[in-house]
Short mmCIF file of N, CA, C and O in Angstrom, two decimals:
data_model
loop_
_atom_site.label_atom_id
_atom_site.label_comp_id
_atom_site.label_asym_id
_atom_site.label_seq_id
_atom_site.Cartn_x
_atom_site.Cartn_y
_atom_site.Cartn_z
N MET Y 1165 -30.49 274.16 79.31
CA MET Y 1165 -30.90 274.29 80.69
C MET Y 1165 -31.80 275.51 80.84
O MET Y 1165 -31.71 276.46 80.08
N ALA Y 1166 -32.61 275.47 81.84
CA ALA Y 1166 -33.48 276.61 82.12
C ALA Y 1166 -32.64 277.81 82.57
O ALA Y 1166 -31.54 277.64 83.11
N ALA Y 1167 -33.15 279.01 82.35
CA ALA Y 1167 -32.38 280.23 82.62
C ALA Y 1167 -32.00 280.37 84.09
O ALA Y 1167 -30.91 280.85 84.41
N HIS Y 1168 -32.86 279.95 85.02
CA HIS Y 1168 -32.57 280.12 86.44
C HIS Y 1168 -31.46 279.20 86.95
O HIS Y 1168 -30.96 279.39 88.04
N VAL Y 1169 -31.06 278.23 86.15
CA VAL Y 1169 -30.02 277.29 86.58
C VAL Y 1169 -28.68 277.99 86.70
O VAL Y 1169 -27.86 277.66 87.55
N GLY Y 1170 -28.44 278.97 85.87
CA GLY Y 1170 -27.19 279.73 85.96
C GLY Y 1170 -26.06 279.08 85.18
O GLY Y 1170 -26.27 278.18 84.37
N ASN Y 1171 -24.86 279.53 85.45
CA ASN Y 1171 -23.68 279.08 84.74
C ASN Y 1171 -23.30 277.67 85.20
O ASN Y 1171 -22.98 277.45 86.37
N LEU Y 1172 -23.29 276.74 84.26
CA LEU Y 1172 -22.97 275.35 84.59
C LEU Y 1172 -21.48 275.13 84.79
O LEU Y 1172 -21.07 274.08 85.26
N ARG Y 1173 -20.67 276.12 84.45
CA ARG Y 1173 -19.22 275.98 84.57
C ARG Y 1173 -18.71 276.27 85.98
O ARG Y 1173 -17.54 276.07 86.25
N HIS Y 1174 -19.56 276.75 86.86
CA HIS Y 1174 -19.13 276.93 88.24
C HIS Y 1174 -18.70 275.58 88.79
O HIS Y 1174 -19.29 274.55 88.46
N GLN Y 1175 -17.71 275.59 89.62
CA GLN Y 1175 -17.13 274.34 90.10
C GLN Y 1175 -18.17 273.44 90.78
O GLN Y 1175 -18.19 272.23 90.56
N ARG Y 1176 -19.04 274.02 91.58
CA ARG Y 1176 -20.08 273.21 92.26
C ARG Y 1176 -21.00 272.55 91.25
O ARG Y 1176 -21.29 271.36 91.34
N SER Y 1177 -21.45 273.32 90.27
CA SER Y 1177 -22.34 272.77 89.24
C SER Y 1177 -21.63 271.70 88.43
O SER Y 1177 -22.21 270.66 88.13
N PHE Y 1178 -20.39 271.97 88.07
CA PHE Y 1178 -19.63 271.00 87.27
C PHE Y 1178 -19.50 269.67 88.00
O PHE Y 1178 -19.69 268.61 87.40
N ARG Y 1179 -19.20 269.71 89.29
CA ARG Y 1179 -19.08 268.46 90.06
C ARG Y 1179 -20.38 267.67 90.06
O ARG Y 1179 -20.38 266.45 89.93
N VAL Y 1180 -21.50 268.37 90.22
CA VAL Y 1180 -22.81 267.72 90.22
C VAL Y 1180 -23.08 267.09 88.86
O VAL Y 1180 -23.55 265.95 88.76
N ILE Y 1181 -22.78 267.81 87.79
CA ILE Y 1181 -23.00 267.30 86.44
C ILE Y 1181 -22.10 266.10 86.17
O ILE Y 1181 -22.54 265.08 85.64
N GLU Y 1182 -20.84 266.20 86.55
CA GLU Y 1182 -19.89 265.11 86.34
C GLU Y 1182 -20.35 263.84 87.06
O GLU Y 1182 -20.31 262.74 86.49
N GLU Y 1183 -20.82 263.98 88.28
CA GLU Y 1183 -21.31 262.82 89.04
C GLU Y 1183 -22.54 262.20 88.37
O GLU Y 1183 -22.65 260.99 88.26
N ALA Y 1184 -23.46 263.03 87.91
CA ALA Y 1184 -24.67 262.52 87.24
C ALA Y 1184 -24.30 261.76 85.96
O ALA Y 1184 -24.87 260.71 85.67
N ILE Y 1185 -23.35 262.28 85.22
CA ILE Y 1185 -22.91 261.60 84.00
C ILE Y 1185 -22.22 260.29 84.34
O ILE Y 1185 -22.47 259.26 83.71
N ASP Y 1186 -21.36 260.31 85.35
CA ASP Y 1186 -20.67 259.08 85.75
C ASP Y 1186 -21.65 257.99 86.20
O ASP Y 1186 -21.47 256.82 85.90
N GLN Y 1187 -22.70 258.37 86.90
CA GLN Y 1187 -23.68 257.40 87.39
C GLN Y 1187 -24.42 256.70 86.26
O GLN Y 1187 -24.79 255.55 86.38
N GLY Y 1188 -24.65 257.41 85.16
CA GLY Y 1188 -25.43 256.82 84.07
C GLY Y 1188 -24.64 256.59 82.80
O GLY Y 1188 -25.22 256.42 81.74
N ALA Y 1189 -23.33 256.59 82.91
CA ALA Y 1189 -22.48 256.55 81.72
C ALA Y 1189 -22.61 255.27 80.90
O ALA Y 1189 -22.32 255.28 79.71
N HIS Y 1190 -23.06 254.18 81.50
CA HIS Y 1190 -23.10 252.92 80.77
C HIS Y 1190 -24.47 252.24 80.86
O HIS Y 1190 -24.56 251.03 80.73
N ARG Y 1191 -25.52 252.99 81.04
CA ARG Y 1191 -26.86 252.41 81.11
C ARG Y 1191 -27.43 252.18 79.72
O ARG Y 1191 -27.14 252.92 78.80
N PHE Y 1192 -28.24 251.16 79.59
CA PHE Y 1192 -28.93 250.82 78.34
C PHE Y 1192 -27.96 250.54 77.18
O PHE Y 1192 -28.29 250.74 76.03
N GLY Y 1193 -26.75 250.10 77.51
CA GLY Y 1193 -25.77 249.80 76.47
C GLY Y 1193 -25.16 251.03 75.83
O GLY Y 1193 -24.50 250.95 74.80
N VAL Y 1194 -25.36 252.19 76.44
CA VAL Y 1194 -24.85 253.45 75.92
C VAL Y 1194 -23.55 253.78 76.65
O VAL Y 1194 -23.40 253.52 77.84
N ARG Y 1195 -22.61 254.35 75.92
CA ARG Y 1195 -21.34 254.75 76.52
C ARG Y 1195 -21.11 256.24 76.30
O ARG Y 1195 -21.12 256.71 75.17
N MET Y 1196 -20.97 256.96 77.39
CA MET Y 1196 -20.64 258.38 77.32
C MET Y 1196 -19.13 258.48 77.11
O MET Y 1196 -18.35 258.18 78.00
N VAL Y 1197 -18.73 258.88 75.92
CA VAL Y 1197 -17.32 258.90 75.55
C VAL Y 1197 -16.65 260.17 76.06
O VAL Y 1197 -15.54 260.14 76.59
N ARG Y 1198 -17.30 261.29 75.90
CA ARG Y 1198 -16.72 262.59 76.27
C ARG Y 1198 -17.86 263.55 76.52
O ARG Y 1198 -18.93 263.44 75.95
N PHE Y 1199 -17.60 264.52 77.39
CA PHE Y 1199 -18.58 265.58 77.59
C PHE Y 1199 -17.88 266.91 77.79
O PHE Y 1199 -16.72 266.96 78.17
N SER Y 1200 -18.60 267.97 77.49
CA SER Y 1200 -18.10 269.33 77.67
C SER Y 1200 -19.23 270.17 78.25
O SER Y 1200 -20.34 270.18 77.71
N VAL Y 1201 -18.94 270.84 79.34
CA VAL Y 1201 -19.94 271.67 80.00
C VAL Y 1201 -19.74 273.11 79.56
O VAL Y 1201 -18.66 273.68 79.74
N GLU Y 1202 -20.76 273.68 78.97
CA GLU Y 1202 -20.74 275.07 78.53
C GLU Y 1202 -21.50 275.91 79.55
O GLU Y 1202 -22.04 275.38 80.52
N ASP Y 1203 -21.59 277.21 79.33
CA ASP Y 1203 -22.28 278.08 80.29
C ASP Y 1203 -23.71 277.64 80.55
O ASP Y 1203 -24.14 277.57 81.69
N GLY Y 1204 -24.47 277.33 79.48
CA GLY Y 1204 -25.88 277.01 79.64
C GLY Y 1204 -26.32 275.70 79.03
O GLY Y 1204 -27.52 275.43 78.93
N HIS Y 1205 -25.36 274.87 78.60
CA HIS Y 1205 -25.72 273.58 78.02
C HIS Y 1205 -24.53 272.62 78.11
O HIS Y 1205 -23.44 273.01 78.51
N ILE Y 1206 -24.77 271.38 77.73
CA ILE Y 1206 -23.76 270.34 77.81
C ILE Y 1206 -23.65 269.66 76.46
O ILE Y 1206 -24.67 269.35 75.83
N HIS Y 1207 -22.43 269.41 76.01
CA HIS Y 1207 -22.18 268.62 74.81
C HIS Y 1207 -21.79 267.22 75.25
O HIS Y 1207 -20.97 267.06 76.16
N LEU Y 1208 -22.36 266.20 74.62
CA LEU Y 1208 -22.03 264.82 74.92
C LEU Y 1208 -21.62 264.11 73.63
O LEU Y 1208 -22.26 264.29 72.60
N LEU Y 1209 -20.59 263.30 73.72
CA LEU Y 1209 -20.23 262.40 72.63
C LEU Y 1209 -20.57 261.02 73.15
O LEU Y 1209 -19.99 260.56 74.14
N VAL Y 1210 -21.54 260.38 72.51
CA VAL Y 1210 -22.15 259.16 73.04
C VAL Y 1210 -22.14 258.07 71.98
O VAL Y 1210 -22.42 258.34 70.81
N GLU Y 1211 -21.83 256.85 72.40
CA GLU Y 1211 -22.00 255.68 71.53
C GLU Y 1211 -23.24 254.95 72.01
O GLU Y 1211 -23.37 254.65 73.19
N ALA Y 1212 -24.15 254.65 71.08
CA ALA Y 1212 -25.39 253.97 71.44
C ALA Y 1212 -25.71 252.91 70.39
O ALA Y 1212 -25.53 253.15 69.20
N PRO Y 1213 -26.21 251.75 70.83
CA PRO Y 1213 -26.54 250.70 69.88
C PRO Y 1213 -27.74 251.01 69.00
O PRO Y 1213 -27.85 250.51 67.88
N ASP Y 1214 -28.67 251.84 69.50
CA ASP Y 1214 -29.86 252.19 68.73
C ASP Y 1214 -30.51 253.43 69.31
O ASP Y 1214 -30.11 253.92 70.36
N ASN Y 1215 -31.51 253.94 68.61
CA ASN Y 1215 -32.19 255.18 69.02
C ASN Y 1215 -32.92 255.03 70.35
O ASN Y 1215 -32.93 255.96 71.16
N LEU Y 1216 -33.54 253.89 70.60
CA LEU Y 1216 -34.27 253.68 71.85
C LEU Y 1216 -33.32 253.70 73.04
O LEU Y 1216 -33.61 254.32 74.07
N SER Y 1217 -32.18 253.04 72.91
CA SER Y 1217 -31.18 253.05 73.99
C SER Y 1217 -30.69 254.46 74.25
O SER Y 1217 -30.54 254.88 75.41
N LEU Y 1218 -30.42 255.20 73.20
CA LEU Y 1218 -29.96 256.57 73.35
C LEU Y 1218 -31.02 257.42 74.05
O LEU Y 1218 -30.72 258.14 75.00
N ALA Y 1219 -32.25 257.32 73.61
CA ALA Y 1219 -33.33 258.12 74.21
C ALA Y 1219 -33.52 257.76 75.68
O ALA Y 1219 -33.67 258.66 76.53
N SER Y 1220 -33.49 256.48 76.01
CA SER Y 1220 -33.66 256.05 77.40
C SER Y 1220 -32.52 256.56 78.28
O SER Y 1220 -32.73 257.03 79.39
N SER Y 1221 -31.31 256.46 77.77
CA SER Y 1221 -30.15 256.90 78.53
C SER Y 1221 -30.18 258.41 78.76
O SER Y 1221 -29.92 258.88 79.87
N LEU Y 1222 -30.51 259.18 77.73
CA LEU Y 1222 -30.54 260.63 77.88
C LEU Y 1222 -31.71 261.09 78.75
O LEU Y 1222 -31.60 262.09 79.46
N LYS Y 1223 -32.81 260.37 78.72
CA LYS Y 1223 -33.93 260.69 79.61
C LYS Y 1223 -33.50 260.49 81.06
O LYS Y 1223 -33.74 261.33 81.93
N GLY Y 1224 -32.83 259.36 81.31
CA GLY Y 1224 -32.33 259.10 82.66
C GLY Y 1224 -31.32 260.16 83.10
O GLY Y 1224 -31.34 260.61 84.26
N LEU Y 1225 -30.43 260.55 82.20
CA LEU Y 1225 -29.46 261.59 82.52
C LEU Y 1225 -30.17 262.90 82.84
O LEU Y 1225 -29.79 263.60 83.79
N SER Y 1226 -31.19 263.24 82.08
CA SER Y 1226 -31.95 264.47 82.34
C SER Y 1226 -32.56 264.46 83.74
O SER Y 1226 -32.50 265.47 84.45
N VAL Y 1227 -33.11 263.33 84.13
CA VAL Y 1227 -33.71 263.21 85.47
C VAL Y 1227 -32.63 263.34 86.54
O VAL Y 1227 -32.80 264.08 87.53
N ARG Y 1228 -31.50 262.63 86.35
CA ARG Y 1228 -30.41 262.72 87.33
C ARG Y 1228 -29.88 264.14 87.45
O ARG Y 1228 -29.62 264.64 88.55
N LEU Y 1229 -29.71 264.81 86.30
CA LEU Y 1229 -29.23 266.19 86.32
C LEU Y 1229 -30.21 267.11 87.04
O LEU Y 1229 -29.81 267.96 87.85
N ALA Y 1230 -31.49 266.97 86.73
CA ALA Y 1230 -32.51 267.82 87.36
C ALA Y 1230 -32.53 267.64 88.87
O ALA Y 1230 -32.51 268.61 89.63
N LYS Y 1231 -32.53 266.39 89.32
CA LYS Y 1231 -32.55 266.14 90.77
C LYS Y 1231 -31.29 266.66 91.44
O LYS Y 1231 -31.34 267.28 92.50
N ALA Y 1232 -30.14 266.41 90.83
CA ALA Y 1232 -28.88 266.82 91.43
C ALA Y 1232 -28.73 268.34 91.47
O ALA Y 1232 -28.33 268.91 92.49
N LEU Y 1233 -29.03 269.00 90.35
CA LEU Y 1233 -28.90 270.47 90.31
C LEU Y 1233 -29.93 271.14 91.21
O LEU Y 1233 -29.62 272.11 91.89
N ASN Y 1234 -31.15 270.62 91.23
CA ASN Y 1234 -32.16 271.18 92.14
C ASN Y 1234 -31.73 270.99 93.59
O ASN Y 1234 -31.91 271.89 94.42
N GLY Y 1235 -31.16 269.83 93.91
CA GLY Y 1235 -30.67 269.60 95.27
C GLY Y 1235 -29.56 270.58 95.64
O GLY Y 1235 -29.53 271.13 96.74
N MET Y 1236 -28.65 270.81 94.71
CA MET Y 1236 -27.54 271.73 94.95
C MET Y 1236 -28.06 273.16 95.17
O MET Y 1236 -27.58 273.88 96.03
N MET Y 1237 -29.08 273.55 94.38
CA MET Y 1237 -29.63 274.91 94.47
C MET Y 1237 -30.70 275.03 95.55
O MET Y 1237 -31.24 276.12 95.77
N ARG Y 1238 -31.05 273.91 96.19
CA ARG Y 1238 -32.10 273.86 97.21
C ARG Y 1238 -33.42 274.45 96.69
O ARG Y 1238 -34.01 275.33 97.29
N ARG Y 1239 -33.82 273.91 95.55
CA ARG Y 1239 -35.07 274.34 94.94
C ARG Y 1239 -35.69 273.16 94.23
O ARG Y 1239 -35.12 272.08 94.21
N SER Y 1240 -36.85 273.36 93.65
CA SER Y 1240 -37.48 272.33 92.83
C SER Y 1240 -37.98 272.98 91.55
O SER Y 1240 -37.99 274.19 91.43
N GLY Y 1241 -38.35 272.14 90.62
CA GLY Y 1241 -38.87 272.67 89.36
C GLY Y 1241 -38.03 272.25 88.17
O GLY Y 1241 -37.08 271.49 88.28
N ARG Y 1242 -38.40 272.79 87.06
CA ARG Y 1242 -37.79 272.43 85.79
C ARG Y 1242 -36.33 272.89 85.72
O ARG Y 1242 -36.01 274.01 86.06
N VAL Y 1243 -35.47 272.00 85.24
CA VAL Y 1243 -34.06 272.31 85.05
C VAL Y 1243 -33.71 272.25 83.57
O VAL Y 1243 -33.03 273.12 83.05
N ILE Y 1244 -34.19 271.22 82.90
CA ILE Y 1244 -33.94 271.05 81.48
C ILE Y 1244 -35.03 271.82 80.73
O ILE Y 1244 -36.20 271.51 80.84
N SER Y 1245 -34.60 272.85 79.97
CA SER Y 1245 -35.61 273.70 79.33
C SER Y 1245 -36.05 273.20 77.96
O SER Y 1245 -37.08 273.58 77.47
N ASP Y 1246 -35.24 272.36 77.34
CA ASP Y 1246 -35.52 271.95 75.98
C ASP Y 1246 -35.09 270.51 75.81
O ASP Y 1246 -34.45 269.93 76.67
N ARG Y 1247 -35.38 269.96 74.67
CA ARG Y 1247 -34.95 268.60 74.38
C ARG Y 1247 -33.53 268.63 73.85
O ARG Y 1247 -32.96 269.68 73.62
N TYR Y 1248 -32.98 267.47 73.64
CA TYR Y 1248 -31.62 267.39 73.12
C TYR Y 1248 -31.63 267.31 71.60
O TYR Y 1248 -32.60 266.91 70.98
N ASP Y 1249 -30.53 267.72 71.01
CA ASP Y 1249 -30.33 267.60 69.57
C ASP Y 1249 -29.34 266.47 69.32
O ASP Y 1249 -28.36 266.32 70.05
N VAL Y 1250 -29.58 265.68 68.29
CA VAL Y 1250 -28.74 264.55 67.97
C VAL Y 1250 -28.12 264.75 66.60
O VAL Y 1250 -28.80 265.18 65.66
N ARG Y 1251 -26.86 264.45 66.50
CA ARG Y 1251 -26.19 264.44 65.20
C ARG Y 1251 -25.41 263.14 65.11
O ARG Y 1251 -24.50 262.89 65.91
N LEU Y 1252 -25.76 262.32 64.16
CA LEU Y 1252 -25.09 261.05 63.94
C LEU Y 1252 -23.75 261.31 63.27
O LEU Y 1252 -23.68 261.96 62.23
N LEU Y 1253 -22.69 260.80 63.87
CA LEU Y 1253 -21.34 260.94 63.31
C LEU Y 1253 -21.04 259.66 62.55
O LEU Y 1253 -20.93 258.59 63.14
N ARG Y 1254 -20.92 259.77 61.26
CA ARG Y 1254 -20.81 258.59 60.39
C ARG Y 1254 -19.39 258.20 60.03
O ARG Y 1254 -19.15 257.08 59.62
N THR Y 1255 -18.44 259.12 60.14
CA THR Y 1255 -17.08 258.82 59.70
C THR Y 1255 -16.09 259.15 60.82
O THR Y 1255 -16.39 259.96 61.71
N PRO Y 1256 -14.92 258.56 60.77
CA PRO Y 1256 -13.88 258.91 61.75
C PRO Y 1256 -13.54 260.41 61.71
O PRO Y 1256 -13.26 261.01 62.75
N THR Y 1257 -13.59 261.01 60.54
CA THR Y 1257 -13.32 262.44 60.43
C THR Y 1257 -14.34 263.26 61.21
O THR Y 1257 -13.98 264.21 61.92
N GLU Y 1258 -15.61 262.90 61.12
CA GLU Y 1258 -16.64 263.61 61.87
C GLU Y 1258 -16.43 263.46 63.37
O GLU Y 1258 -16.65 264.41 64.12
N VAL Y 1259 -16.01 262.28 63.81
CA VAL Y 1259 -15.74 262.05 65.23
C VAL Y 1259 -14.57 262.92 65.68
O VAL Y 1259 -14.63 263.58 66.72
N ARG Y 1260 -13.50 262.94 64.90
CA ARG Y 1260 -12.33 263.77 65.24
C ARG Y 1260 -12.72 265.25 65.32
O ARG Y 1260 -12.29 265.97 66.22
N GLN Y 1261 -13.54 265.70 64.38
CA GLN Y 1261 -13.98 267.10 64.39
C GLN Y 1261 -14.83 267.41 65.63
O GLN Y 1261 -14.69 268.49 66.23
N ALA Y 1262 -15.69 266.49 66.01
CA ALA Y 1262 -16.53 266.69 67.20
C ALA Y 1262 -15.66 266.77 68.45
O ALA Y 1262 -15.88 267.63 69.32
N ILE Y 1263 -14.67 265.89 68.55
CA ILE Y 1263 -13.76 265.92 69.71
C ILE Y 1263 -12.97 267.22 69.72
O ILE Y 1263 -12.80 267.84 70.78
N ALA Y 1264 -12.49 267.65 68.56
CA ALA Y 1264 -11.75 268.91 68.48
C ALA Y 1264 -12.62 270.09 68.91
O ALA Y 1264 -12.16 270.99 69.63
N LEU Y 1265 -13.88 270.08 68.50
CA LEU Y 1265 -14.81 271.13 68.90
C LEU Y 1265 -14.98 271.14 70.42
O LEU Y 1265 -14.96 272.19 71.06
N MET Y 1266 -15.13 269.97 71.00
CA MET Y 1266 -15.30 269.87 72.45
C MET Y 1266 -14.03 270.29 73.18
O MET Y 1266 -14.09 270.93 74.22
N ARG Y 1267 -12.89 269.94 72.65
CA ARG Y 1267 -11.61 270.37 73.27
C ARG Y 1267 -11.47 271.88 73.20
O ARG Y 1267 -10.98 272.50 74.13
N GLY Y 1268 -11.89 272.45 72.08
CA GLY Y 1268 -11.84 273.90 71.96
C GLY Y 1268 -12.71 274.57 72.99
O GLY Y 1268 -12.33 275.57 73.59
N ALA Y 1269 -13.87 274.00 73.25
CA ALA Y 1269 -14.76 274.53 74.28
C ALA Y 1269 -14.12 274.36 75.65
O ALA Y 1269 -14.23 275.24 76.51
N ALA Y 1270 -13.40 273.27 75.86
CA ALA Y 1270 -12.76 273.02 77.14
C ALA Y 1270 -11.67 274.03 77.42
O ALA Y 1270 -11.41 274.37 78.57
N ASN Y 1271 -11.04 274.54 76.40
CA ASN Y 1271 -9.95 275.49 76.59
C ASN Y 1271 -10.44 276.89 76.95
O ASN Y 1271 -9.65 277.74 77.34
N ARG Y 1272 -11.74 277.14 76.85
CA ARG Y 1272 -12.27 278.47 77.13
C ARG Y 1272 -12.57 278.69 78.60
O ARG Y 1272 -12.82 279.79 79.02
N ALA Y 1273 -12.57 277.64 79.39
CA ALA Y 1273 -12.88 277.79 80.82
C ALA Y 1273 -12.16 276.71 81.62
O ALA Y 1273 -11.84 275.65 81.08
N PRO Y 1274 -11.94 276.93 82.89
CA PRO Y 1274 -11.16 275.97 83.68
C PRO Y 1274 -11.83 274.62 83.90
O PRO Y 1274 -11.17 273.60 83.83
N ALA Y 1275 -13.11 274.57 84.15
CA ALA Y 1275 -13.78 273.29 84.46
C ALA Y 1275 -14.70 272.91 83.33
O ALA Y 1275 -15.80 273.43 83.22
N THR Y 1276 -14.26 271.98 82.46
CA THR Y 1276 -15.14 271.57 81.37
C THR Y 1276 -14.97 270.11 81.05
O THR Y 1276 -15.39 269.26 81.79
N ALA Y 1277 -14.36 269.80 79.93
CA ALA Y 1277 -14.37 268.44 79.37
C ALA Y 1277 -13.38 267.52 80.04
O ALA Y 1277 -12.45 267.92 80.68
N ARG Y 1278 -13.63 266.25 79.83
CA ARG Y 1278 -12.66 265.24 80.25
C ARG Y 1278 -12.55 264.23 79.15
O ARG Y 1278 -13.36 264.10 78.29
#
């Protein structure tokens, strides 16, 4: 996220992010399995049938997040400062480790993962 967006873990920001994720959780055949909101970024665990579906879904999420967070802050302009990073999880062990990492992040602050 851009620096001016501030801490995403504030309850108001978290609610806006949660709603944006819920609205697009199943678009383009993509399923948002889990998410974790950190101070300045978001971790997503996503199932996608292919790269195009994933890219389309995350582009839509970026737009929804930008509009929602800008509306909450009563401003306009860039919200997403960078692109997303993708890591393909190939084994059940990698999935378990990713979930454990996200749970660990959730334990560091009151409003995070679900």
